[in-house]
């Protein structure tokens, strides 16, 4: 016996005017299924549209978050680059100002022995920007990272150059480039007749004649190594200028500074005298570079 849903029903539609009728046979289960599908389809379509919209909104949110993070990263990178550029500009301006030495001092430095000048030289090499760019262009994956790397290397190189400039300044300050006292040159450096015996001898410095008590100044910056009596030199003052450079000032009548005193070029250190083995008031002046005596006239510029 057929079930309730599988029964067939006949629907008769009659036109009242013409009396013509039409019969439609329907199964209840099919009819209900069709009606259910017709009512369900819009709901399913709506749900599909909603799910697609939700998925699209989720993707948009993810993209927005990614863009915000990328934007934040770019802002941070830009700020870092700006800071580095400002720092580099400051270093460049500083080096440009400090690199110009006094011409007379620079000339005196050039006459120093090579071994002395080598003490003031810096070391190490840093990759040039062109080298970095060439390397990066082979695989350009992060422009900001590349620029940060280039600027960082440049900043490091400029720090190295600044250190070299500082050492060059220190060598300039340590170069005995002025006259130790104002007077007249009474004996030069090298071979000469001994003033006491008349025999051939070797004069280790310069004799600058001046009135007794005339001021004697340091010819370069340094630290007083000793200020004491020293045989034929009489009252002898020795200054260590660093870089292997020392100066000696002999026959002083008195000292103005003691051992351990830091002096700058032109600072008063003593007075012309006649102590030790001397024929009259004068200053005996010597310059040693890396332990070897050199002619002070090679370094001296204008008197002060």
Short mmCIF file of N, CA, C and O in Angstrom, two decimals, residues 176-183 185 206-208 210 214-220 247-250 252 266-272 283-287 296-297 300-304:
data_model
loop_
_atom_site.label_atom_id
_atom_site.label_comp_id
_atom_site.label_asym_id
_atom_site.label_seq_id
_atom_site.Cartn_x
_atom_site.Cartn_y
_atom_site.Cartn_z
N UNK A 176 107.71 69.87 16.95
CA UNK A 176 108.41 71.09 17.40
C UNK A 176 108.62 72.05 16.23
O UNK A 176 109.61 71.93 15.49
N UNK A 177 107.70 72.97 16.06
CA UNK A 177 107.71 73.78 14.84
C UNK A 177 108.01 75.26 15.07
O UNK A 177 108.01 76.03 14.11
N UNK A 178 108.24 75.67 16.32
CA UNK A 178 108.54 77.08 16.58
C UNK A 178 109.91 77.23 17.24
O UNK A 178 110.47 76.24 17.73
N UNK A 179 110.43 78.42 17.25
CA UNK A 179 111.71 78.69 17.92
C UNK A 179 111.49 78.69 19.43
O UNK A 179 110.50 79.25 19.91
N UNK A 180 112.40 78.10 20.19
CA UNK A 180 112.22 78.02 21.64
C UNK A 180 112.48 79.34 22.36
O UNK A 180 112.02 79.53 23.49
N UNK A 181 113.20 80.24 21.72
CA UNK A 181 113.44 81.56 22.31
C UNK A 181 113.79 82.52 21.19
O UNK A 181 114.14 82.10 20.08
N UNK A 182 113.68 83.78 21.45
CA UNK A 182 114.02 84.80 20.45
C UNK A 182 115.46 85.24 20.68
O UNK A 182 115.82 85.68 21.77
N UNK A 183 116.27 85.10 19.65
CA UNK A 183 117.68 85.46 19.75
C UNK A 183 118.32 85.26 18.39
O UNK A 183 117.64 85.26 17.36
N UNK A 185 121.06 82.84 16.01
CA UNK A 185 121.65 81.51 15.92
C UNK A 185 123.17 81.65 15.95
O UNK A 185 123.79 82.18 15.03
N UNK A 206 121.12 73.16 18.31
CA UNK A 206 121.32 74.56 17.94
C UNK A 206 121.67 75.35 19.19
O UNK A 206 121.15 75.07 20.28
N UNK A 207 122.51 76.37 19.02
CA UNK A 207 122.76 77.34 20.08
C UNK A 207 122.10 78.66 19.66
O UNK A 207 122.40 79.19 18.58
N UNK A 208 121.19 79.11 20.51
CA UNK A 208 120.50 80.38 20.23
C UNK A 208 120.90 81.35 21.34
O UNK A 208 120.53 81.18 22.51
N UNK A 210 120.97 84.68 23.56
CA UNK A 210 120.01 85.67 24.02
C UNK A 210 120.44 86.14 25.40
O UNK A 210 121.33 85.55 26.02
N UNK A 214 116.13 85.43 29.52
CA UNK A 214 115.13 85.55 28.45
C UNK A 214 114.24 84.30 28.46
O UNK A 214 114.72 83.18 28.67
N UNK A 215 112.93 84.46 28.23
CA UNK A 215 112.02 83.31 28.32
C UNK A 215 112.32 82.23 27.27
O UNK A 215 112.69 82.52 26.13
N UNK A 216 112.16 81.00 27.70
CA UNK A 216 112.27 79.84 26.81
C UNK A 216 110.91 79.14 26.82
O UNK A 216 110.33 78.91 27.90
N UNK A 217 110.39 78.80 25.63
CA UNK A 217 109.06 78.19 25.55
C UNK A 217 109.15 76.80 24.93
O UNK A 217 110.12 76.47 24.23
N UNK A 218 108.12 76.00 25.21
CA UNK A 218 108.03 74.67 24.61
C UNK A 218 107.74 74.81 23.12
O UNK A 218 106.88 75.59 22.72
N UNK A 219 108.45 74.06 22.32
CA UNK A 219 108.26 74.17 20.87
C UNK A 219 107.11 73.29 20.35
O UNK A 219 106.75 73.37 19.18
N UNK A 220 106.54 72.47 21.23
CA UNK A 220 105.39 71.64 20.88
C UNK A 220 104.74 71.17 22.18
O UNK A 220 105.33 71.28 23.26
N UNK A 247 112.28 66.87 22.92
CA UNK A 247 113.10 68.07 22.78
C UNK A 247 113.87 68.30 24.07
O UNK A 247 113.39 67.97 25.17
N UNK A 248 115.09 68.88 23.93
CA UNK A 248 115.93 69.17 25.08
C UNK A 248 116.30 70.66 25.08
O UNK A 248 116.58 71.22 24.01
N UNK A 249 116.30 71.25 26.28
CA UNK A 249 116.60 72.68 26.44
C UNK A 249 117.70 72.79 27.51
O UNK A 249 117.44 72.53 28.69
N UNK A 250 118.94 73.15 27.07
CA UNK A 250 120.06 73.16 28.00
C UNK A 250 120.57 74.53 28.37
O UNK A 250 120.22 75.55 27.76
N UNK A 252 119.86 76.29 30.99
CA UNK A 252 118.85 77.20 31.54
C UNK A 252 119.34 77.80 32.86
O UNK A 252 120.01 77.12 33.67
N UNK A 266 104.36 76.82 22.96
CA UNK A 266 104.44 78.23 23.31
C UNK A 266 104.40 78.50 24.80
O UNK A 266 104.54 79.66 25.22
N UNK A 267 104.21 77.43 25.63
CA UNK A 267 104.14 77.63 27.09
C UNK A 267 105.54 77.90 27.66
O UNK A 267 106.52 77.30 27.23
N UNK A 268 105.62 78.80 28.64
CA UNK A 268 106.89 79.11 29.29
C UNK A 268 107.39 77.91 30.08
O UNK A 268 106.66 77.32 30.88
N UNK A 269 108.67 77.52 29.84
CA UNK A 269 109.22 76.36 30.55
C UNK A 269 110.51 76.70 31.30
O UNK A 269 110.93 75.95 32.17
N UNK A 270 111.18 77.82 30.96
CA UNK A 270 112.43 78.16 31.64
C UNK A 270 113.01 79.47 31.12
O UNK A 270 112.31 80.22 30.40
N UNK A 271 114.31 79.69 31.47
CA UNK A 271 114.93 80.97 31.12
C UNK A 271 116.37 80.72 30.64
O UNK A 271 117.06 79.81 31.14
N UNK A 272 116.77 81.50 29.66
CA UNK A 272 118.13 81.40 29.12
C UNK A 272 119.14 81.63 30.23
O UNK A 272 118.96 82.49 31.11
N UNK A 283 120.79 79.37 24.71
CA UNK A 283 119.99 78.15 24.87
C UNK A 283 120.53 77.09 23.92
O UNK A 283 120.68 77.34 22.72
N UNK A 284 120.82 75.93 24.46
CA UNK A 284 121.17 74.78 23.62
C UNK A 284 119.90 73.97 23.42
O UNK A 284 119.27 73.51 24.38
N UNK A 285 119.51 73.77 22.15
CA UNK A 285 118.21 73.15 21.82
C UNK A 285 118.43 71.94 20.92
O UNK A 285 119.11 72.03 19.89
N UNK A 286 117.83 70.82 21.32
CA UNK A 286 117.94 69.59 20.54
C UNK A 286 116.56 69.00 20.27
O UNK A 286 115.62 69.18 21.06
N UNK A 287 116.46 68.26 19.15
CA UNK A 287 115.24 67.52 18.81
C UNK A 287 115.63 66.08 18.50
O UNK A 287 116.57 65.82 17.73
N UNK A 296 117.07 70.62 14.17
CA UNK A 296 115.85 71.34 14.53
C UNK A 296 115.41 72.34 13.47
O UNK A 296 114.22 72.65 13.36
N UNK A 297 116.36 72.86 12.68
CA UNK A 297 116.00 73.85 11.66
C UNK A 297 115.07 73.27 10.60
O UNK A 297 114.36 74.03 9.92
N UNK A 300 111.62 74.08 12.35
CA UNK A 300 111.26 75.39 12.92
C UNK A 300 110.71 76.33 11.86
O UNK A 300 111.24 76.44 10.76
N UNK A 301 109.62 77.01 12.24
CA UNK A 301 108.99 78.00 11.36
C UNK A 301 109.31 79.37 11.89
O UNK A 301 110.45 79.69 12.17
N UNK A 302 108.32 80.20 12.05
CA UNK A 302 108.55 81.57 12.55
C UNK A 302 108.78 81.55 14.05
O UNK A 302 108.19 80.77 14.78
N UNK A 303 109.64 82.43 14.58
CA UNK A 303 109.86 82.51 16.03
C UNK A 303 108.64 83.02 16.74
O UNK A 303 107.85 83.78 16.18
N UNK A 304 108.48 82.58 18.02
CA UNK A 304 107.36 83.07 18.83
C UNK A 304 107.89 83.60 20.14
O UNK A 304 108.81 83.05 20.72
#
